[in-house]
Amino acid sequence: MNVGIDKISFFVPPYYIDMTELAQMRNVDPGKYLIGIGQSEMAIGPSSQDIVTYAANAANKILTDEDKKAIDLVIVGTESSFDESKASAVILHRLLGIQDFARSFEIKEACYGATAGLEAAKNHISRHPESKALVIAADIARYGLNNGGEPTQGAGAVAMLISSQPKILALSDDTINLTQDIYDFWRPTGHTYPLVDGPLSNETYINSFNKVYNRYSKEYQESFGDFAALAFHIPYTKMGKKALQSVLPQASEQDATRLLERYDESITYSRRVGNLYTGSLYLGLISLLENSTALKAGDKLGLFSYGSGAVSQFFTGILQSGYEKHLLKDYHQALLLQRTKLTISAYEKMFNEYVDYNKTTTFNDELPFSIAKIEDNIRFYRN
């Protein structure tokens, strides 16, 4: 029985900044952002929106009434949770109108959380093939203003419907997992922004990919020629490319060329959005599927998921017949095109917006799902 991704979509807030303008304002050579990091735009969200609103807008685009009746598992992977107890998935369950008798919870392990959710959903559907599961990666990547991490921020969500008859990608049981206790990126309780050891984080990411990919190749007797493309967690677009290039000396020239071409297609959207933390791998997957004309049904894709701290996984999937008919390319491209570009001063003002959750606050955001009011430390959502 096949189990995998039946539907998939992403949502990002309706604002962005131009990375050339940010570089100029920060007295940095624009090439450092555009080429060195590989970003041209960065998604920015107002205080009237959060991971729940991003998740709801992403999921609402793909769910039918029939889906909502069949879903009995809702999982949100995030490292941007705003409640130490109640899961964002519980709020999302209600906002989307999913039937009551469903299990809803949240998973945290840096940027790996959504992949853990995908594995849990796959196992659940394998045991209950008549049901469906909703897995969402939703995050707001924030490092502060005018620092080294600023150009690698972003915001948004990716929603995936998992079923026993997937129309897009059937997930394989072949997988390799790796856990290492490393302080490359972490955010202690009470800290507004994460603590980052940049060089160690880059080194750990690349080494982790080498370890899981090489272990996978040895255990399952597969090589680069078996993969039509590899998709990566993309904290910034040059990161995944560095990891890929680190193993390509093992590949033939033909395989290396193919995989690099597919990688460039997988970062098309990320270059314009930035870091989605848990959603970065899956935004890359959507970009690959919607921007590549070389892929076809039956192709095997390899996916590398990474969460600082550090947990990694390399897993695979097979593209299904007619998968391209179930993508939302026009919608996604329009979503990016219709955003409003902010000046750097407007971005800084939006970034510094402070909301006192102990006081009653109202918002007038026209987004279909957004925060309408905050009262008694409860967020009331508009839908």
CSV table of C-alpha atoms in Angstrom, one decimal:
chain,number,residue,atom,x,y,z
A,1,MET,CA,0.0,0.0,0.0
A,2,ASN,CA,1.3,3.4,-1.0
A,3,VAL,CA,1.2,6.2,1.7
A,4,GLY,CA,2.4,9.7,1.0
A,5,ILE,CA,1.6,13.3,0.0
A,6,ASP,CA,-1.8,13.6,-1.6
A,7,LYS,CA,-1.9,17.5,-1.6
A,8,ILE,CA,0.6,20.2,-0.8
A,9,SER,CA,0.7,24.0,-0.6
A,10,PHE,CA,2.5,26.8,1.0
A,11,PHE,CA,1.5,30.3,2.3
A,12,VAL,CA,3.7,33.3,3.1
A,13,PRO,CA,2.7,36.7,4.6
A,14,PRO,CA,1.8,39.4,2.1
A,15,TYR,CA,4.9,41.5,2.7
A,16,TYR,CA,8.6,41.3,1.7
A,17,ILE,CA,11.8,43.2,1.5
A,18,ASP,CA,14.4,43.4,-1.3
A,19,MET,CA,17.7,42.0,-0.1
A,20,THR,CA,19.7,44.5,-2.2
A,21,GLU,CA,18.0,47.3,-0.4
A,22,LEU,CA,18.7,45.6,3.0
A,23,ALA,CA,22.4,45.2,2.1
A,24,GLN,CA,22.7,48.8,1.1
A,25,MET,CA,21.0,50.0,4.4
A,26,ARG,CA,23.4,47.7,6.4
A,27,ASN,CA,26.5,48.9,4.4
A,28,VAL,CA,27.1,45.4,3.1
A,29,ASP,CA,28.1,44.4,-0.4
A,30,PRO,CA,24.8,43.2,-2.0
A,31,GLY,CA,26.6,40.2,-3.4
A,32,LYS,CA,27.0,38.9,0.1
A,33,TYR,CA,23.2,38.4,0.4
A,34,LEU,CA,22.4,37.8,-3.3
A,35,ILE,CA,25.2,35.4,-4.0
A,36,GLY,CA,27.0,34.5,-0.8
A,37,ILE,CA,23.7,33.6,1.0
A,38,GLY,CA,21.6,33.2,-2.1
A,39,GLN,CA,18.6,35.3,-1.2
A,40,SER,CA,16.9,38.0,-3.3
A,41,GLU,CA,13.8,38.6,-1.2
A,42,MET,CA,12.7,37.9,2.4
A,43,ALA,CA,9.1,37.4,3.7
A,44,ILE,CA,8.0,39.7,6.5
A,45,GLY,CA,4.8,39.3,8.6
A,46,PRO,CA,2.9,41.8,10.8
A,47,SER,CA,2.0,41.1,14.5
A,48,SER,CA,-1.6,40.4,13.4
A,49,GLN,CA,-0.4,37.1,11.9
A,50,ASP,CA,1.4,34.1,13.5
A,51,ILE,CA,2.1,30.5,12.9
A,52,VAL,CA,-1.6,29.6,13.3
A,53,THR,CA,-2.7,32.1,10.6
A,54,TYR,CA,0.0,31.0,8.2
A,55,ALA,CA,-0.8,27.3,8.8
A,56,ALA,CA,-4.6,27.9,8.4
A,57,ASN,CA,-4.1,29.8,5.1
A,58,ALA,CA,-1.8,27.1,3.8
A,59,ALA,CA,-4.1,24.2,4.7
A,60,ASN,CA,-7.4,25.9,3.7
A,61,LYS,CA,-6.2,26.1,0.1
A,62,ILE,CA,-5.9,22.3,-0.2
A,63,LEU,CA,-8.7,20.9,2.0
A,64,THR,CA,-12.2,19.9,0.8
A,65,ASP,CA,-15.2,19.2,3.1
A,66,GLU,CA,-14.6,15.5,2.4
A,67,ASP,CA,-11.0,15.9,3.6
A,68,LYS,CA,-12.0,17.5,6.8
A,69,LYS,CA,-14.4,14.7,7.6
A,70,ALA,CA,-11.7,12.1,6.9
A,71,ILE,CA,-8.8,13.7,8.8
A,72,ASP,CA,-8.3,12.2,12.2
A,73,LEU,CA,-4.7,13.4,12.8
A,74,VAL,CA,-3.4,17.0,12.8
A,75,ILE,CA,0.3,17.6,13.4
A,76,VAL,CA,2.1,20.9,13.5
A,77,GLY,CA,5.9,21.0,13.4
A,78,THR,CA,7.2,24.3,14.6
A,79,GLU,CA,9.9,26.0,16.7
A,80,SER,CA,7.9,29.2,16.9
A,81,SER,CA,5.2,28.0,19.3
A,82,PHE,CA,3.7,30.8,21.4
A,83,ASP,CA,2.3,28.6,24.2
A,84,GLU,CA,4.3,26.3,26.5
A,85,SER,CA,1.3,24.0,27.0
A,86,LYS,CA,-1.4,24.2,24.4
A,87,ALA,CA,-0.5,23.1,20.9
A,88,SER,CA,-1.1,25.3,17.9
A,89,ALA,CA,-2.6,22.3,16.2
A,90,VAL,CA,-5.5,22.3,18.6
A,91,ILE,CA,-6.4,25.9,17.5
A,92,LEU,CA,-5.8,25.0,13.9
A,93,HIS,CA,-8.1,22.0,14.1
A,94,ARG,CA,-11.0,24.3,15.1
A,95,LEU,CA,-10.3,27.1,12.6
A,96,LEU,CA,-10.2,24.6,9.7
A,97,GLY,CA,-13.5,22.9,10.7
A,98,ILE,CA,-11.9,19.4,11.0
A,99,GLN,CA,-14.2,16.8,12.5
A,100,ASP,CA,-14.0,16.6,16.3
A,101,PHE,CA,-12.8,13.0,16.7
A,102,ALA,CA,-9.2,13.7,15.6
A,103,ARG,CA,-5.9,13.8,17.5
A,104,SER,CA,-4.1,17.1,17.3
A,105,PHE,CA,-0.6,17.9,18.6
A,106,GLU,CA,2.6,19.8,18.1
A,107,ILE,CA,6.2,18.5,17.5
A,108,LYS,CA,9.4,20.4,18.3
A,109,GLU,CA,13.0,19.6,17.3
A,110,ALA,CA,14.2,22.8,15.6
A,111,CYS,CA,13.7,22.5,11.8
A,112,TYR,CA,13.1,18.8,11.9
A,113,GLY,CA,9.7,18.8,13.6
A,114,ALA,CA,7.5,18.6,10.4
A,115,THR,CA,9.5,15.6,9.2
A,116,ALA,CA,8.8,13.8,12.5
A,117,GLY,CA,5.2,14.7,11.9
A,118,LEU,CA,5.3,13.3,8.4
A,119,GLU,CA,6.7,10.0,9.7
A,120,ALA,CA,4.0,9.8,12.4
A,121,ALA,CA,1.3,10.5,9.8
A,122,LYS,CA,2.7,7.9,7.4
A,123,ASN,CA,2.7,5.3,10.1
A,124,HIS,CA,-0.9,6.2,11.2
A,125,ILE,CA,-2.3,6.0,7.7
A,126,SER,CA,-0.5,2.7,7.2
A,127,ARG,CA,-2.6,1.3,10.0
A,128,HIS,CA,-5.8,3.3,9.1
A,129,PRO,CA,-5.8,3.6,5.3
A,130,GLU,CA,-9.3,4.9,5.3
A,131,SER,CA,-8.3,8.0,7.2
A,132,LYS,CA,-6.3,11.1,6.3
A,133,ALA,CA,-3.7,13.2,8.2
A,134,LEU,CA,-2.8,16.9,8.0
A,135,VAL,CA,0.8,17.8,8.6
A,136,ILE,CA,1.8,21.4,8.7
A,137,ALA,CA,5.2,23.1,9.1
A,138,ALA,CA,4.7,26.7,10.3
A,139,ASP,CA,7.4,29.1,11.6
A,140,ILE,CA,8.6,32.6,11.9
A,141,ALA,CA,12.4,32.8,11.6
A,142,ARG,CA,13.7,35.8,13.6
A,143,TYR,CA,17.2,36.7,14.6
A,144,GLY,CA,16.8,40.5,15.2
A,145,LEU,CA,17.8,43.6,13.2
A,146,ASN,CA,21.2,44.5,12.0
A,147,ASN,CA,23.1,41.3,12.8
A,148,GLY,CA,24.6,38.3,11.0
A,149,GLY,CA,21.4,36.3,11.1
A,150,GLU,CA,19.1,39.0,9.8
A,151,PRO,CA,19.4,38.1,6.1
A,152,THR,CA,18.4,34.5,6.8
A,153,GLN,CA,15.0,35.3,8.3
A,154,GLY,CA,11.6,34.5,6.9
A,155,ALA,CA,8.0,33.4,7.7
A,156,GLY,CA,5.3,31.1,6.4
A,157,ALA,CA,3.8,27.6,6.4
A,158,VAL,CA,3.6,24.5,4.3
A,159,ALA,CA,0.6,22.2,4.5
A,160,MET,CA,0.5,18.5,3.4
A,161,LEU,CA,-2.4,16.1,3.3
A,162,ILE,CA,-1.3,12.5,3.8
A,163,SER,CA,-3.3,9.6,2.5
A,164,SER,CA,-3.2,6.0,1.4
A,165,GLN,CA,-3.7,7.0,-2.2
A,166,PRO,CA,-1.3,9.8,-2.7
A,167,LYS,CA,-1.6,11.8,-5.9
A,168,ILE,CA,1.9,13.5,-5.6
A,169,LEU,CA,4.6,11.5,-3.8
A,170,ALA,CA,4.5,8.0,-2.3
A,171,LEU,CA,6.9,7.8,0.7
A,172,SER,CA,9.3,4.8,0.9
A,173,ASP,CA,10.1,2.9,4.1
A,174,ASP,CA,13.8,3.3,3.3
A,175,THR,CA,15.2,5.9,5.6
A,176,ILE,CA,18.2,6.8,7.7
A,177,ASN,CA,18.1,8.9,10.9
A,178,LEU,CA,20.9,10.5,12.9
A,179,THR,CA,20.9,12.2,16.3
A,180,GLN,CA,23.8,14.2,17.7
A,181,ASP,CA,23.9,16.4,20.9
A,182,ILE,CA,25.4,19.6,19.4
A,183,TYR,CA,24.9,23.2,20.4
A,184,ASP,CA,25.0,24.7,16.9
A,185,PHE,CA,21.6,26.6,17.2
A,186,TRP,CA,19.3,26.7,20.3
A,187,ARG,CA,16.9,29.1,22.0
A,188,PRO,CA,16.7,28.7,25.8
A,189,THR,CA,13.3,29.3,27.5
A,190,GLY,CA,12.8,33.0,27.8
A,191,HIS,CA,15.1,34.1,25.0
A,192,THR,CA,13.4,36.1,22.2
A,193,TYR,CA,16.0,35.1,19.6
A,194,PRO,CA,18.0,31.9,19.1
A,195,LEU,CA,21.7,31.5,20.0
A,196,VAL,CA,23.7,30.5,17.0
A,197,ASP,CA,27.3,29.2,16.4
A,198,GLY,CA,27.3,29.9,12.7
A,199,PRO,CA,30.4,28.1,11.6
A,200,LEU,CA,29.5,25.0,13.7
A,201,SER,CA,26.0,25.1,12.4
A,202,ASN,CA,27.2,25.0,8.8
A,203,GLU,CA,29.7,22.3,9.5
A,204,THR,CA,27.2,20.2,11.4
A,205,TYR,CA,24.6,20.5,8.6
A,206,ILE,CA,27.1,19.4,5.9
A,207,ASN,CA,28.6,16.6,8.0
A,208,SER,CA,25.1,15.3,8.9
A,209,PHE,CA,24.1,15.1,5.3
A,210,ASN,CA,27.3,13.2,4.5
A,211,LYS,CA,26.6,10.8,7.3
A,212,VAL,CA,23.0,10.0,6.5
A,213,TYR,CA,23.4,9.9,2.7
A,214,ASN,CA,26.5,7.7,2.8
A,215,ARG,CA,24.8,5.4,5.3
A,216,TYR,CA,21.7,5.2,3.1
A,217,SER,CA,23.8,4.4,0.0
A,218,LYS,CA,25.6,1.6,1.8
A,219,GLU,CA,22.5,0.1,3.5
A,220,TYR,CA,20.2,0.2,0.5
A,221,GLN,CA,22.8,-0.2,-2.2
A,222,GLU,CA,21.7,2.9,-4.1
A,223,SER,CA,23.8,5.6,-5.8
A,224,PHE,CA,23.3,9.1,-7.3
A,225,GLY,CA,22.1,7.5,-10.5
A,226,ASP,CA,19.0,6.2,-8.7
A,227,PHE,CA,17.8,9.7,-7.9
A,228,ALA,CA,16.1,12.1,-10.3
A,229,ALA,CA,16.7,14.9,-7.7
A,230,LEU,CA,17.6,15.6,-4.1
A,231,ALA,CA,15.7,18.1,-2.0
A,232,PHE,CA,17.3,19.8,1.1
A,233,HIS,CA,16.4,21.7,4.2
A,234,ILE,CA,17.1,25.3,3.0
A,235,PRO,CA,17.9,27.7,5.9
A,236,TYR,CA,19.4,29.8,3.1
A,237,THR,CA,19.7,28.7,-0.5
A,238,LYS,CA,23.5,28.3,-0.6
A,239,MET,CA,23.5,25.9,2.5
A,240,GLY,CA,21.9,22.9,0.7
A,241,LYS,CA,24.1,23.4,-2.3
A,242,LYS,CA,27.2,23.3,-0.1
A,243,ALA,CA,26.0,20.0,1.3
A,244,LEU,CA,25.2,18.6,-2.1
A,245,GLN,CA,28.6,19.6,-3.5
A,246,SER,CA,30.4,17.9,-0.6
A,247,VAL,CA,29.3,14.5,-1.9
A,248,LEU,CA,29.3,15.1,-5.7
A,249,PRO,CA,33.0,14.1,-6.1
A,250,GLN,CA,31.6,10.6,-5.7
A,251,ALA,CA,29.2,11.1,-8.6
A,252,SER,CA,29.6,10.9,-12.4
A,253,GLU,CA,29.7,14.2,-14.3
A,254,GLN,CA,26.3,13.4,-15.7
A,255,ASP,CA,24.7,12.7,-12.3
A,256,ALA,CA,26.4,15.8,-10.7
A,257,THR,CA,25.1,18.0,-13.5
A,258,ARG,CA,21.6,16.6,-13.2
A,259,LEU,CA,21.4,17.0,-9.4
A,260,LEU,CA,22.7,20.5,-9.5
A,261,GLU,CA,20.2,21.5,-12.1
A,262,ARG,CA,17.4,20.1,-10.0
A,263,TYR,CA,18.8,21.8,-6.9
A,264,ASP,CA,18.6,25.2,-8.6
A,265,GLU,CA,14.9,24.5,-9.4
A,266,SER,CA,14.2,23.6,-5.8
A,267,ILE,CA,15.4,27.0,-4.5
A,268,THR,CA,13.3,29.1,-6.8
A,269,TYR,CA,10.8,29.9,-4.1
A,270,SER,CA,13.1,30.0,-1.2
A,271,ARG,CA,15.2,32.7,-2.8
A,272,ARG,CA,12.1,34.9,-2.6
A,273,VAL,CA,10.9,33.8,0.8
A,274,GLY,CA,13.8,33.1,3.1
A,275,ASN,CA,14.0,30.6,6.0
A,276,LEU,CA,10.8,28.7,6.9
A,277,TYR,CA,12.6,26.6,9.5
A,278,THR,CA,10.4,23.4,9.6
A,279,GLY,CA,8.9,24.3,6.3
A,280,SER,CA,12.1,24.9,4.4
A,281,LEU,CA,12.6,21.4,3.1
A,282,TYR,CA,9.0,21.2,1.9
A,283,LEU,CA,9.0,24.6,0.3
A,284,GLY,CA,12.0,23.3,-1.6
A,285,LEU,CA,10.1,20.2,-2.6
A,286,ILE,CA,7.2,22.3,-3.9
A,287,SER,CA,9.6,24.5,-5.8
A,288,LEU,CA,11.3,21.5,-7.4
A,289,LEU,CA,8.0,19.9,-8.5
A,290,GLU,CA,6.5,23.1,-9.8
A,291,ASN,CA,9.6,24.5,-11.6
A,292,SER,CA,11.2,21.4,-13.1
A,293,THR,CA,10.3,20.2,-16.5
A,294,ALA,CA,12.7,17.3,-16.3
A,295,LEU,CA,10.9,15.2,-13.6
A,296,LYS,CA,8.4,12.5,-14.5
A,297,ALA,CA,6.1,10.0,-12.9
A,298,GLY,CA,8.1,7.1,-11.4
A,299,ASP,CA,11.1,9.2,-10.5
A,300,LYS,CA,12.7,8.7,-7.1
A,301,LEU,CA,13.4,11.8,-5.0
A,302,GLY,CA,15.8,11.9,-2.0
A,303,LEU,CA,14.9,14.3,0.8
A,304,PHE,CA,17.3,15.6,3.5
A,305,SER,CA,15.7,17.0,6.7
A,306,TYR,CA,17.8,18.7,9.3
A,307,GLY,CA,17.1,20.2,12.7
A,308,SER,CA,19.8,21.9,14.7
A,309,GLY,CA,20.8,20.4,17.9
A,310,ALA,CA,21.0,18.0,15.9
A,311,VAL,CA,18.6,15.5,14.2
A,312,SER,CA,18.8,14.5,10.6
A,313,GLN,CA,17.0,12.2,8.3
A,314,PHE,CA,17.4,11.1,4.7
A,315,PHE,CA,14.3,9.5,3.1
A,316,THR,CA,12.8,9.0,-0.3
A,317,GLY,CA,9.7,9.1,-2.3
A,318,ILE,CA,8.3,8.1,-5.8
A,319,LEU,CA,6.5,10.6,-8.0
A,320,GLN,CA,3.0,9.4,-8.8
A,321,SER,CA,1.3,9.3,-12.2
A,322,GLY,CA,-0.2,12.7,-13.1
A,323,TYR,CA,1.4,14.4,-10.0
A,324,GLU,CA,1.8,17.7,-11.9
A,325,LYS,CA,-2.0,18.0,-12.3
A,326,HIS,CA,-2.3,18.3,-8.5
A,327,LEU,CA,0.2,21.1,-7.9
A,328,LEU,CA,-0.8,24.7,-7.4
A,329,LYS,CA,1.9,26.5,-9.4
A,330,ASP,CA,-0.3,29.3,-10.6
A,331,TYR,CA,-1.6,30.0,-7.1
A,332,HIS,CA,1.9,29.9,-5.5
A,333,GLN,CA,3.4,32.2,-8.1
A,334,ALA,CA,0.6,34.7,-7.8
A,335,LEU,CA,0.9,34.6,-4.0
A,336,LEU,CA,4.6,35.7,-4.4
A,337,LEU,CA,3.8,38.3,-7.1
A,338,GLN,CA,1.0,39.9,-5.2
A,339,ARG,CA,3.0,40.7,-2.1
A,340,THR,CA,3.7,44.3,-1.1
A,341,LYS,CA,7.4,45.4,-1.0
A,342,LEU,CA,8.3,47.2,2.2
A,343,THR,CA,10.9,49.9,2.5
A,344,ILE,CA,13.6,49.0,5.0
A,345,SER,CA,12.3,51.5,7.5
A,346,ALA,CA,8.8,50.1,7.2
A,347,TYR,CA,10.2,46.6,7.7
A,348,GLU,CA,12.1,47.7,10.8
A,349,LYS,CA,8.9,49.3,12.2
A,350,MET,CA,6.9,46.2,11.5
A,351,PHE,CA,9.6,44.0,13.0
A,352,ASN,CA,9.6,46.1,16.2
A,353,GLU,CA,5.8,46.1,16.7
A,354,TYR,CA,5.2,45.1,20.3
A,355,VAL,CA,2.0,43.4,21.5
A,356,ASP,CA,1.3,43.2,25.2
A,357,TYR,CA,-0.7,39.9,25.5
A,358,ASN,CA,-1.8,40.9,29.0
A,359,LYS,CA,-3.8,43.8,27.5
A,360,THR,CA,-6.8,43.8,25.2
A,361,THR,CA,-5.6,44.5,21.6
A,362,THR,CA,-7.6,44.5,18.4
A,363,PHE,CA,-6.3,44.1,14.8
A,364,ASN,CA,-7.8,45.0,11.4
A,365,ASP,CA,-6.0,42.6,9.1
A,366,GLU,CA,-7.9,41.6,5.9
A,367,LEU,CA,-6.2,38.2,5.6
A,368,PRO,CA,-8.8,35.4,5.6
A,369,PHE,CA,-7.2,33.9,8.7
A,370,SER,CA,-5.6,36.5,11.1
A,371,ILE,CA,-5.7,37.6,14.7
A,372,ALA,CA,-8.8,39.6,15.3
A,373,LYS,CA,-8.3,40.3,19.0
A,374,ILE,CA,-6.1,39.5,22.0
A,375,GLU,CA,-7.9,39.4,25.4
A,376,ASP,CA,-6.9,37.7,28.7
A,377,ASN,CA,-3.8,36.3,26.9
A,378,ILE,CA,-6.1,34.4,24.4
A,379,ARG,CA,-5.7,35.0,20.7
A,380,PHE,CA,-9.1,35.2,18.9
A,381,TYR,CA,-8.8,34.5,15.2
A,382,ARG,CA,-10.8,35.8,12.2
A,383,ASN,CA,-11.9,33.2,9.7
